[in-house]
Amino acid sequence: MNAVIIAVLIMLVLSLLRINVVIALVIGGVAGGLIGGLTIDELVTVFSEGAGAGANIALSYALLGGFAVAISYTGLPKLLVDKIVKIVSRKEDSRRQALPKVLIVLAILFISCLSQNAVPVHIAFIPLLIPPLLLVMNELELDRRLIATVITFGLTAPYILLPYGFGQIFHNTIAENMELSGLAIDASTIPQAMLIPTAGMVIGLVIAVFVTYRKPRQYEEKVISSTDHVGETAISTKDLAVTVLAIVAALAVQTFIESMVFAAVVGLAVLFIFGTVKVKDQDQLMTDGMKMMAFIGFVMIASNGFAAILKETGDVENLVNGASNIIGDSRSLAAILMLLIGLVVTMGIGSSFATIPIIAVIFVPLAAQLGFSPLATIVLIGTAGALGDAGSPASDSTLGPTAGLNADGQHNHIWDTCVPTFIHYNIPLILFGWIAALVL
């Protein structure tokens, strides 16, 4: 029994049975560690050290949640929602009749894609934009599973394909780890290699929009505590300017210092210094923000401990070696098994960026031995790393959409985000990644 496969399967099965993801990660990690030969003392030590490494991520999301709620206090999200409604509505019609669903979907898709490359804020935009839009979505009877698949596409496909923002980090990670593993490549060829797998994700998105979640779905009208105060008064020109300044300042800090923690603190400081958000409100907004993002933070902490255990067992390499014995000289079989290994690893770890260093050191020599071209090797590593980012219970690409769509408690993380995104993106990624590896 391979510890990695058993650990991931246990985690996924427990999650599908609606066991809390944090508990599922801990139980899966313990089971994988024991099967992998770790003692109880080693398990505790490795998990604790790994979980500690996730503290910075958890703090980042907590502060980003506070920043998001602070901005909601200014009324900017409400203003944005009203502008969207005004653009697509006619005075004589109700929202239900006049607000085309396609425009909401396209607006969310556009902003999601921008968050990875042009304006690299990642999931920070979700608690700002999505909760205020929930009431509009309810009136339109928009299926939130559709919105989850749209957001997750925007959080993953752009960085896989385009070498800007988070895409530049992802592409550099691929190039650097391939070179460390014995194959130097030109990073500018990565978009060419990843074009076919990304096309698979586009097809998955089209199916989700026009087929799977086309039918209306009803939700209860519930007050969202973190945004129920928004829009009680119109936002002034001064507050609007300060809010935009705070967002730009936070973005600049994240871009140049690459720290979400300091980016959120700087953004909050701008809002407080100029009086747009009162200092006396800070405790409430930070509590609301941390409450909204706490789930993401704790899952990321647990997933770091889970990943540390999987690495410590050494069974990722054993998994590849076992696959090699089955492969023989078949490149077709090799490609599909390598992609499935990437899927298993990333589903457990929850991060494509963290998966690349683990698999590159094994995949590069294996691909060379089987005669794969450099472009095909890039496809195998890039796609194997990206597989599972959509669909993993521990990925911020699924946790982010859930945090926004579940603001009123009517969106389940596993069945409404993870399962839909897994079906619509991981299956096409495997198919199109396999095709690309054989034709390039």
PDB file of C-alpha atoms in Angstrom, residues 37-290:
ATOM      1  CA  GLY A  37       6.493   3.821   8.524  1.00  0.00           C
ATOM      2  CA  LEU A  38       6.548   6.914  10.731  1.00  0.00           C
ATOM      3  CA  THR A  39       6.295   6.517  14.496  1.00  0.00           C
ATOM      4  CA  ILE A  40       3.742   8.465  16.529  1.00  0.00           C
ATOM      5  CA  ASP A  41       6.450  10.816  17.803  1.00  0.00           C
ATOM      6  CA  GLU A  42       7.707  11.415  14.251  1.00  0.00           C
ATOM      7  CA  LEU A  43       4.149  12.001  13.056  1.00  0.00           C
ATOM      8  CA  VAL A  44       3.490  14.629  15.710  1.00  0.00           C
ATOM      9  CA  THR A  45       6.803  16.381  15.056  1.00  0.00           C
ATOM     10  CA  VAL A  46       6.511  16.407  11.268  1.00  0.00           C
ATOM     11  CA  PHE A  47       2.868  17.482  11.276  1.00  0.00           C
ATOM     12  CA  SER A  48       3.526  20.258  13.799  1.00  0.00           C
ATOM     13  CA  GLU A  49       6.493  21.595  11.847  1.00  0.00           C
ATOM     14  CA  GLY A  50       4.527  21.485   8.610  1.00  0.00           C
ATOM     15  CA  ALA A  51       1.491  23.138  10.173  1.00  0.00           C
ATOM     16  CA  GLY A  52       3.718  25.863  11.595  1.00  0.00           C
ATOM     17  CA  ALA A  53       4.926  26.640   8.102  1.00  0.00           C
ATOM     18  CA  GLY A  54       1.315  27.390   7.161  1.00  0.00           C
ATOM     19  CA  ALA A  55       0.867  30.015   9.885  1.00  0.00           C
ATOM     20  CA  ASN A  56       1.951  32.860   7.598  1.00  0.00           C
ATOM     21  CA  ILE A  57      -0.656  31.864   5.010  1.00  0.00           C
ATOM     22  CA  ALA A  58      -3.373  31.649   7.660  1.00  0.00           C
ATOM     23  CA  LEU A  59      -2.451  35.077   9.056  1.00  0.00           C
ATOM     24  CA  SER A  60      -2.438  36.485   5.515  1.00  0.00           C
ATOM     25  CA  TYR A  61      -5.983  35.308   4.840  1.00  0.00           C
ATOM     26  CA  ALA A  62      -7.221  36.507   8.237  1.00  0.00           C
ATOM     27  CA  LEU A  63      -5.873  40.009   7.610  1.00  0.00           C
ATOM     28  CA  LEU A  64      -7.134  40.009   4.020  1.00  0.00           C
ATOM     29  CA  GLY A  65     -10.564  39.143   5.391  1.00  0.00           C
ATOM     30  CA  GLY A  66     -10.355  42.106   7.754  1.00  0.00           C
ATOM     31  CA  PHE A  67      -9.280  44.351   4.880  1.00  0.00           C
ATOM     32  CA  ALA A  68     -12.159  43.089   2.750  1.00  0.00           C
ATOM     33  CA  VAL A  69     -14.738  43.785   5.473  1.00  0.00           C
ATOM     34  CA  ALA A  70     -13.168  47.220   6.078  1.00  0.00           C
ATOM     35  CA  ILE A  71     -13.668  48.050   2.412  1.00  0.00           C
ATOM     36  CA  SER A  72     -17.241  46.786   2.614  1.00  0.00           C
ATOM     37  CA  TYR A  73     -17.775  49.350   5.435  1.00  0.00           C
ATOM     38  CA  THR A  74     -16.981  52.113   2.935  1.00  0.00           C
ATOM     39  CA  GLY A  75     -19.812  51.037   0.627  1.00  0.00           C
ATOM     40  CA  LEU A  76     -17.604  50.425  -2.414  1.00  0.00           C
ATOM     41  CA  PRO A  77     -18.821  46.836  -3.026  1.00  0.00           C
ATOM     42  CA  LYS A  78     -22.447  48.028  -2.833  1.00  0.00           C
ATOM     43  CA  LEU A  79     -21.628  50.798  -5.317  1.00  0.00           C
ATOM     44  CA  LEU A  80     -20.080  48.239  -7.660  1.00  0.00           C
ATOM     45  CA  VAL A  81     -23.114  45.972  -7.419  1.00  0.00           C
ATOM     46  CA  ASP A  82     -25.478  48.884  -8.072  1.00  0.00           C
ATOM     47  CA  LYS A  83     -23.452  49.902 -11.128  1.00  0.00           C
ATOM     48  CA  ILE A  84     -23.632  46.360 -12.511  1.00  0.00           C
ATOM     49  CA  VAL A  85     -27.402  46.323 -11.969  1.00  0.00           C
ATOM     50  CA  LYS A  86     -27.817  49.763 -13.573  1.00  0.00           C
ATOM     51  CA  ILE A  87     -25.830  48.805 -16.659  1.00  0.00           C
ATOM     52  CA  VAL A  88     -27.929  45.777 -17.474  1.00  0.00           C
ATOM     53  CA  SER A  89     -31.342  46.813 -16.146  1.00  0.00           C
ATOM     54  CA  ARG A  90     -34.215  48.765 -17.659  1.00  0.00           C
ATOM     55  CA  LYS A  91     -36.291  50.952 -15.381  1.00  0.00           C
ATOM     56  CA  GLU A  92     -39.581  49.317 -16.296  1.00  0.00           C
ATOM     57  CA  ASP A  93     -38.313  45.807 -15.565  1.00  0.00           C
ATOM     58  CA  SER A  94     -37.498  43.963 -12.376  1.00  0.00           C
ATOM     59  CA  ARG A  95     -34.029  42.608 -11.731  1.00  0.00           C
ATOM     60  CA  ARG A  96     -35.190  39.055 -12.357  1.00  0.00           C
ATOM     61  CA  GLN A  97     -36.349  39.971 -15.872  1.00  0.00           C
ATOM     62  CA  ALA A  98     -33.714  42.498 -16.893  1.00  0.00           C
ATOM     63  CA  LEU A  99     -30.423  41.378 -15.407  1.00  0.00           C
ATOM     64  CA  PRO A 100     -28.957  38.846 -17.845  1.00  0.00           C
ATOM     65  CA  LYS A 101     -27.187  36.051 -16.033  1.00  0.00           C
ATOM     66  CA  VAL A 102     -24.484  36.028 -18.658  1.00  0.00           C
ATOM     67  CA  LEU A 103     -23.293  39.522 -17.685  1.00  0.00           C
ATOM     68  CA  ILE A 104     -22.906  38.556 -14.030  1.00  0.00           C
ATOM     69  CA  VAL A 105     -21.012  35.427 -15.037  1.00  0.00           C
ATOM     70  CA  LEU A 106     -18.772  37.328 -17.465  1.00  0.00           C
ATOM     71  CA  ALA A 107     -18.047  40.073 -14.903  1.00  0.00           C
ATOM     72  CA  ILE A 108     -17.022  37.522 -12.263  1.00  0.00           C
ATOM     73  CA  LEU A 109     -14.976  35.559 -14.815  1.00  0.00           C
ATOM     74  CA  PHE A 110     -13.176  38.712 -15.991  1.00  0.00           C
ATOM     75  CA  ILE A 111     -12.304  39.851 -12.469  1.00  0.00           C
ATOM     76  CA  SER A 112     -11.216  36.318 -11.478  1.00  0.00           C
ATOM     77  CA  CYS A 113      -8.844  36.108 -14.453  1.00  0.00           C
ATOM     78  CA  LEU A 114      -7.382  39.546 -13.704  1.00  0.00           C
ATOM     79  CA  SER A 115      -6.656  38.421 -10.125  1.00  0.00           C
ATOM     80  CA  GLN A 116      -3.921  36.036 -11.312  1.00  0.00           C
ATOM     81  CA  ASN A 117      -1.998  38.034 -13.887  1.00  0.00           C
ATOM     82  CA  ALA A 118      -2.824  41.700 -14.467  1.00  0.00           C
ATOM     83  CA  VAL A 119      -3.817  42.542 -10.865  1.00  0.00           C
ATOM     84  CA  PRO A 120      -2.328  39.681  -8.826  1.00  0.00           C
ATOM     85  CA  VAL A 121      -4.489  39.786  -5.691  1.00  0.00           C
ATOM     86  CA  HIS A 122      -5.424  36.082  -5.947  1.00  0.00           C
ATOM     87  CA  ILE A 123      -8.506  35.326  -3.804  1.00  0.00           C
ATOM     88  CA  ALA A 124      -8.520  38.670  -1.960  1.00  0.00           C
ATOM     89  CA  PHE A 125     -11.213  40.043  -4.293  1.00  0.00           C
ATOM     90  CA  ILE A 126     -13.716  37.294  -3.444  1.00  0.00           C
ATOM     91  CA  PRO A 127     -14.899  38.503  -0.005  1.00  0.00           C
ATOM     92  CA  LEU A 128     -15.145  42.021  -1.478  1.00  0.00           C
ATOM     93  CA  LEU A 129     -17.249  41.182  -4.522  1.00  0.00           C
ATOM     94  CA  ILE A 130     -19.188  37.955  -3.994  1.00  0.00           C
ATOM     95  CA  PRO A 131     -21.136  38.412  -0.693  1.00  0.00           C
ATOM     96  CA  PRO A 132     -22.759  41.701  -1.843  1.00  0.00           C
ATOM     97  CA  LEU A 133     -23.762  39.994  -5.110  1.00  0.00           C
ATOM     98  CA  LEU A 134     -25.448  37.016  -3.436  1.00  0.00           C
ATOM     99  CA  LEU A 135     -28.822  38.737  -3.145  1.00  0.00           C
ATOM    100  CA  VAL A 136     -28.706  39.593  -6.850  1.00  0.00           C
ATOM    101  CA  MET A 137     -27.749  36.002  -7.685  1.00  0.00           C
ATOM    102  CA  ASN A 138     -30.643  34.762  -5.554  1.00  0.00           C
ATOM    103  CA  GLU A 139     -33.103  36.945  -7.473  1.00  0.00           C
ATOM    104  CA  LEU A 140     -31.711  35.588 -10.725  1.00  0.00           C
ATOM    105  CA  GLU A 141     -31.804  32.023  -9.349  1.00  0.00           C
ATOM    106  CA  LEU A 142     -28.191  31.572 -10.428  1.00  0.00           C
ATOM    107  CA  ASP A 143     -26.733  28.207  -9.432  1.00  0.00           C
ATOM    108  CA  ARG A 144     -23.810  28.964  -7.127  1.00  0.00           C
ATOM    109  CA  ARG A 145     -22.040  25.833  -8.357  1.00  0.00           C
ATOM    110  CA  LEU A 146     -21.769  27.643 -11.690  1.00  0.00           C
ATOM    111  CA  ILE A 147     -20.231  30.697 -10.030  1.00  0.00           C
ATOM    112  CA  ALA A 148     -17.795  28.437  -8.132  1.00  0.00           C
ATOM    113  CA  THR A 149     -16.621  26.841 -11.390  1.00  0.00           C
ATOM    114  CA  VAL A 150     -16.287  30.266 -13.019  1.00  0.00           C
ATOM    115  CA  ILE A 151     -14.195  31.674 -10.160  1.00  0.00           C
ATOM    116  CA  THR A 152     -11.997  28.573  -9.945  1.00  0.00           C
ATOM    117  CA  PHE A 153     -11.344  28.773 -13.697  1.00  0.00           C
ATOM    118  CA  GLY A 154     -10.221  32.368 -13.268  1.00  0.00           C
ATOM    119  CA  LEU A 155      -8.013  31.401 -10.319  1.00  0.00           C
ATOM    120  CA  THR A 156      -6.231  28.576 -12.170  1.00  0.00           C
ATOM    121  CA  ALA A 157      -6.275  28.750 -15.981  1.00  0.00           C
ATOM    122  CA  PRO A 158      -4.579  32.188 -16.320  1.00  0.00           C
ATOM    123  CA  TYR A 159      -1.552  31.329 -14.182  1.00  0.00           C
ATOM    124  CA  ILE A 160      -1.169  27.956 -15.917  1.00  0.00           C
ATOM    125  CA  LEU A 161      -0.970  29.621 -19.340  1.00  0.00           C
ATOM    126  CA  LEU A 162       0.189  33.226 -18.995  1.00  0.00           C
ATOM    127  CA  PRO A 163       3.656  34.173 -17.627  1.00  0.00           C
ATOM    128  CA  TYR A 164       2.541  37.239 -15.664  1.00  0.00           C
ATOM    129  CA  GLY A 165       1.807  37.758 -11.976  1.00  0.00           C
ATOM    130  CA  PHE A 166       1.249  34.374 -10.356  1.00  0.00           C
ATOM    131  CA  GLY A 167       1.775  32.834 -13.788  1.00  0.00           C
ATOM    132  CA  GLN A 168       5.344  34.099 -13.804  1.00  0.00           C
ATOM    133  CA  ILE A 169       5.947  32.428 -10.428  1.00  0.00           C
ATOM    134  CA  PHE A 170       4.398  29.167 -11.651  1.00  0.00           C
ATOM    135  CA  HIS A 171       6.398  29.147 -14.898  1.00  0.00           C
ATOM    136  CA  ASN A 172       9.641  30.039 -13.119  1.00  0.00           C
ATOM    137  CA  THR A 173       8.986  27.235 -10.633  1.00  0.00           C
ATOM    138  CA  ILE A 174       8.625  24.764 -13.507  1.00  0.00           C
ATOM    139  CA  ALA A 175      11.759  26.014 -15.309  1.00  0.00           C
ATOM    140  CA  GLU A 176      13.937  26.143 -12.175  1.00  0.00           C
ATOM    141  CA  ASN A 177      12.963  22.682 -10.933  1.00  0.00           C
ATOM    142  CA  MET A 178      13.366  21.119 -14.361  1.00  0.00           C
ATOM    143  CA  GLU A 179      16.853  22.607 -14.586  1.00  0.00           C
ATOM    144  CA  LEU A 180      17.707  21.339 -11.093  1.00  0.00           C
ATOM    145  CA  SER A 181      16.532  17.911 -12.258  1.00  0.00           C
ATOM    146  CA  GLY A 182      18.820  17.920 -15.291  1.00  0.00           C
ATOM    147  CA  LEU A 183      16.789  19.531 -18.106  1.00  0.00           C
ATOM    148  CA  ALA A 184      17.349  23.236 -18.816  1.00  0.00           C
ATOM    149  CA  ILE A 185      14.515  24.843 -20.784  1.00  0.00           C
ATOM    150  CA  ASP A 186      13.584  28.278 -22.049  1.00  0.00           C
ATOM    151  CA  ALA A 187      10.740  29.515 -19.795  1.00  0.00           C
ATOM    152  CA  SER A 188       9.239  31.373 -22.770  1.00  0.00           C
ATOM    153  CA  THR A 189       8.238  27.987 -24.271  1.00  0.00           C
ATOM    154  CA  ILE A 190       6.008  27.081 -21.313  1.00  0.00           C
ATOM    155  CA  PRO A 191       2.905  28.956 -22.604  1.00  0.00           C
ATOM    156  CA  GLN A 192       3.214  27.069 -25.903  1.00  0.00           C
ATOM    157  CA  ALA A 193       3.353  23.762 -24.032  1.00  0.00           C
ATOM    158  CA  MET A 194       0.462  24.603 -21.691  1.00  0.00           C
ATOM    159  CA  LEU A 195      -1.889  25.894 -24.404  1.00  0.00           C
ATOM    160  CA  ILE A 196      -3.537  22.522 -25.109  1.00  0.00           C
ATOM    161  CA  PRO A 197      -4.172  21.620 -21.424  1.00  0.00           C
ATOM    162  CA  THR A 198      -5.622  25.100 -20.827  1.00  0.00           C
ATOM    163  CA  ALA A 199      -7.932  24.578 -23.811  1.00  0.00           C
ATOM    164  CA  GLY A 200      -9.292  21.561 -21.937  1.00  0.00           C
ATOM    165  CA  MET A 201     -10.192  23.814 -19.011  1.00  0.00           C
ATOM    166  CA  VAL A 202     -11.950  26.222 -21.382  1.00  0.00           C
ATOM    167  CA  ILE A 203     -14.080  23.351 -22.674  1.00  0.00           C
ATOM    168  CA  GLY A 204     -14.887  22.349 -19.089  1.00  0.00           C
ATOM    169  CA  LEU A 205     -15.959  25.920 -18.329  1.00  0.00           C
ATOM    170  CA  VAL A 206     -18.194  26.042 -21.412  1.00  0.00           C
ATOM    171  CA  ILE A 207     -19.871  22.762 -20.394  1.00  0.00           C
ATOM    172  CA  ALA A 208     -20.461  24.059 -16.852  1.00  0.00           C
ATOM    173  CA  VAL A 209     -21.977  27.328 -18.104  1.00  0.00           C
ATOM    174  CA  PHE A 210     -24.133  26.068 -20.950  1.00  0.00           C
ATOM    175  CA  VAL A 211     -25.000  22.514 -19.892  1.00  0.00           C
ATOM    176  CA  THR A 212     -24.416  21.371 -16.315  1.00  0.00           C
ATOM    177  CA  TYR A 213     -25.580  24.407 -14.309  1.00  0.00           C
ATOM    178  CA  ARG A 214     -27.829  26.099 -16.818  1.00  0.00           C
ATOM    179  CA  LYS A 215     -31.035  25.464 -14.876  1.00  0.00           C
ATOM    180  CA  PRO A 216     -32.162  27.940 -12.182  1.00  0.00           C
ATOM    181  CA  ARG A 217     -31.612  27.074  -8.535  1.00  0.00           C
ATOM    182  CA  GLN A 218     -33.438  28.669  -5.629  1.00  0.00           C
ATOM    183  CA  TYR A 219     -31.834  29.924  -2.399  1.00  0.00           C
ATOM    184  CA  GLU A 220     -33.291  31.434   0.748  1.00  0.00           C
ATOM    185  CA  GLU A 221     -33.020  35.181   1.272  1.00  0.00           C
ATOM    186  CA  LYS A 222     -30.693  35.520   4.253  1.00  0.00           C
ATOM    187  CA  VAL A 223     -28.973  38.525   5.793  1.00  0.00           C
ATOM    188  CA  ILE A 224     -25.185  38.383   5.518  1.00  0.00           C
ATOM    189  CA  SER A 225     -23.798  39.658   8.825  1.00  0.00           C
ATOM    190  CA  SER A 226     -20.516  41.010   7.449  1.00  0.00           C
ATOM    191  CA  THR A 227     -22.231  43.069   4.754  1.00  0.00           C
ATOM    192  CA  ASP A 228     -25.649  43.916   6.180  1.00  0.00           C
ATOM    193  CA  HIS A 229     -24.418  47.409   7.052  1.00  0.00           C
ATOM    194  CA  VAL A 230     -23.107  48.140   3.582  1.00  0.00           C
ATOM    195  CA  GLY A 231     -24.769  50.851   1.567  1.00  0.00           C
ATOM    196  CA  GLU A 232     -26.777  52.422   4.421  1.00  0.00           C
ATOM    197  CA  THR A 233     -25.367  55.759   3.238  1.00  0.00           C
ATOM    198  CA  ALA A 234     -23.970  56.709  -0.145  1.00  0.00           C
ATOM    199  CA  ILE A 235     -20.208  56.589  -0.394  1.00  0.00           C
ATOM    200  CA  SER A 236     -18.672  60.077  -0.572  1.00  0.00           C
ATOM    201  CA  THR A 237     -16.136  61.120  -3.196  1.00  0.00           C
ATOM    202  CA  LYS A 238     -13.466  61.401  -0.500  1.00  0.00           C
ATOM    203  CA  ASP A 239     -14.177  57.932   0.893  1.00  0.00           C
ATOM    204  CA  LEU A 240     -14.238  56.488  -2.614  1.00  0.00           C
ATOM    205  CA  ALA A 241     -10.832  58.021  -3.357  1.00  0.00           C
ATOM    206  CA  VAL A 242      -9.364  56.770  -0.071  1.00  0.00           C
ATOM    207  CA  THR A 243     -10.760  53.267  -0.631  1.00  0.00           C
ATOM    208  CA  VAL A 244      -9.240  53.112  -4.109  1.00  0.00           C
ATOM    209  CA  LEU A 245      -5.954  54.405  -2.642  1.00  0.00           C
ATOM    210  CA  ALA A 246      -6.040  51.674   0.023  1.00  0.00           C
ATOM    211  CA  ILE A 247      -6.589  48.975  -2.607  1.00  0.00           C
ATOM    212  CA  VAL A 248      -3.783  50.338  -4.807  1.00  0.00           C
ATOM    213  CA  ALA A 249      -1.440  50.580  -1.811  1.00  0.00           C
ATOM    214  CA  ALA A 250      -2.188  47.016  -0.768  1.00  0.00           C
ATOM    215  CA  LEU A 251      -1.681  45.807  -4.333  1.00  0.00           C
ATOM    216  CA  ALA A 252       1.632  47.673  -4.617  1.00  0.00           C
ATOM    217  CA  VAL A 253       2.926  46.170  -1.369  1.00  0.00           C
ATOM    218  CA  GLN A 254       1.918  42.662  -2.422  1.00  0.00           C
ATOM    219  CA  THR A 255       3.518  43.140  -5.848  1.00  0.00           C
ATOM    220  CA  PHE A 256       6.864  44.517  -4.670  1.00  0.00           C
ATOM    221  CA  ILE A 257       7.278  42.887  -1.238  1.00  0.00           C
ATOM    222  CA  GLU A 258       5.266  39.738  -2.043  1.00  0.00           C
ATOM    223  CA  SER A 259       3.630  39.683   1.387  1.00  0.00           C
ATOM    224  CA  MET A 260      -0.131  39.447   1.785  1.00  0.00           C
ATOM    225  CA  VAL A 261       0.248  40.168   5.508  1.00  0.00           C
ATOM    226  CA  PHE A 262       1.910  43.543   5.015  1.00  0.00           C
ATOM    227  CA  ALA A 263      -0.327  44.318   2.028  1.00  0.00           C
ATOM    228  CA  ALA A 264      -3.453  43.936   4.193  1.00  0.00           C
ATOM    229  CA  VAL A 265      -1.941  45.942   7.062  1.00  0.00           C
ATOM    230  CA  VAL A 266      -0.993  48.808   4.725  1.00  0.00           C
ATOM    231  CA  GLY A 267      -4.470  48.828   3.174  1.00  0.00           C
ATOM    232  CA  LEU A 268      -6.115  48.914   6.604  1.00  0.00           C
ATOM    233  CA  ALA A 269      -3.740  51.667   7.746  1.00  0.00           C
ATOM    234  CA  VAL A 270      -4.750  53.892   4.808  1.00  0.00           C
ATOM    235  CA  LEU A 271      -8.454  53.452   5.621  1.00  0.00           C
ATOM    236  CA  PHE A 272      -7.888  54.239   9.313  1.00  0.00           C
ATOM    237  CA  ILE A 273      -5.495  57.180   8.827  1.00  0.00           C
ATOM    238  CA  PHE A 274      -7.866  59.034   6.491  1.00  0.00           C
ATOM    239  CA  GLY A 275     -10.880  58.255   8.681  1.00  0.00           C
ATOM    240  CA  THR A 276     -12.826  56.374   6.010  1.00  0.00           C
ATOM    241  CA  VAL A 277     -13.159  53.534   8.521  1.00  0.00           C
ATOM    242  CA  LYS A 278     -13.288  54.556  12.159  1.00  0.00           C
ATOM    243  CA  VAL A 279     -10.681  53.134  14.518  1.00  0.00           C
ATOM    244  CA  LYS A 280     -13.463  52.300  16.982  1.00  0.00           C
ATOM    245  CA  ASP A 281     -14.869  49.860  14.402  1.00  0.00           C
ATOM    246  CA  GLN A 282     -11.625  47.944  13.980  1.00  0.00           C
ATOM    247  CA  ASP A 283     -12.391  45.186  16.479  1.00  0.00           C
ATOM    248  CA  GLN A 284     -15.731  44.370  14.858  1.00  0.00           C
ATOM    249  CA  LEU A 285     -14.467  44.439  11.279  1.00  0.00           C
ATOM    250  CA  MET A 286     -11.412  42.318  12.116  1.00  0.00           C
ATOM    251  CA  THR A 287     -13.651  39.814  13.900  1.00  0.00           C
ATOM    252  CA  ASP A 288     -16.026  39.694  10.922  1.00  0.00           C
ATOM    253  CA  GLY A 289     -13.142  39.396   8.462  1.00  0.00           C
ATOM    254  CA  MET A 290     -11.328  36.669  10.366  1.00  0.00           C
TER     255      MET A 290
END
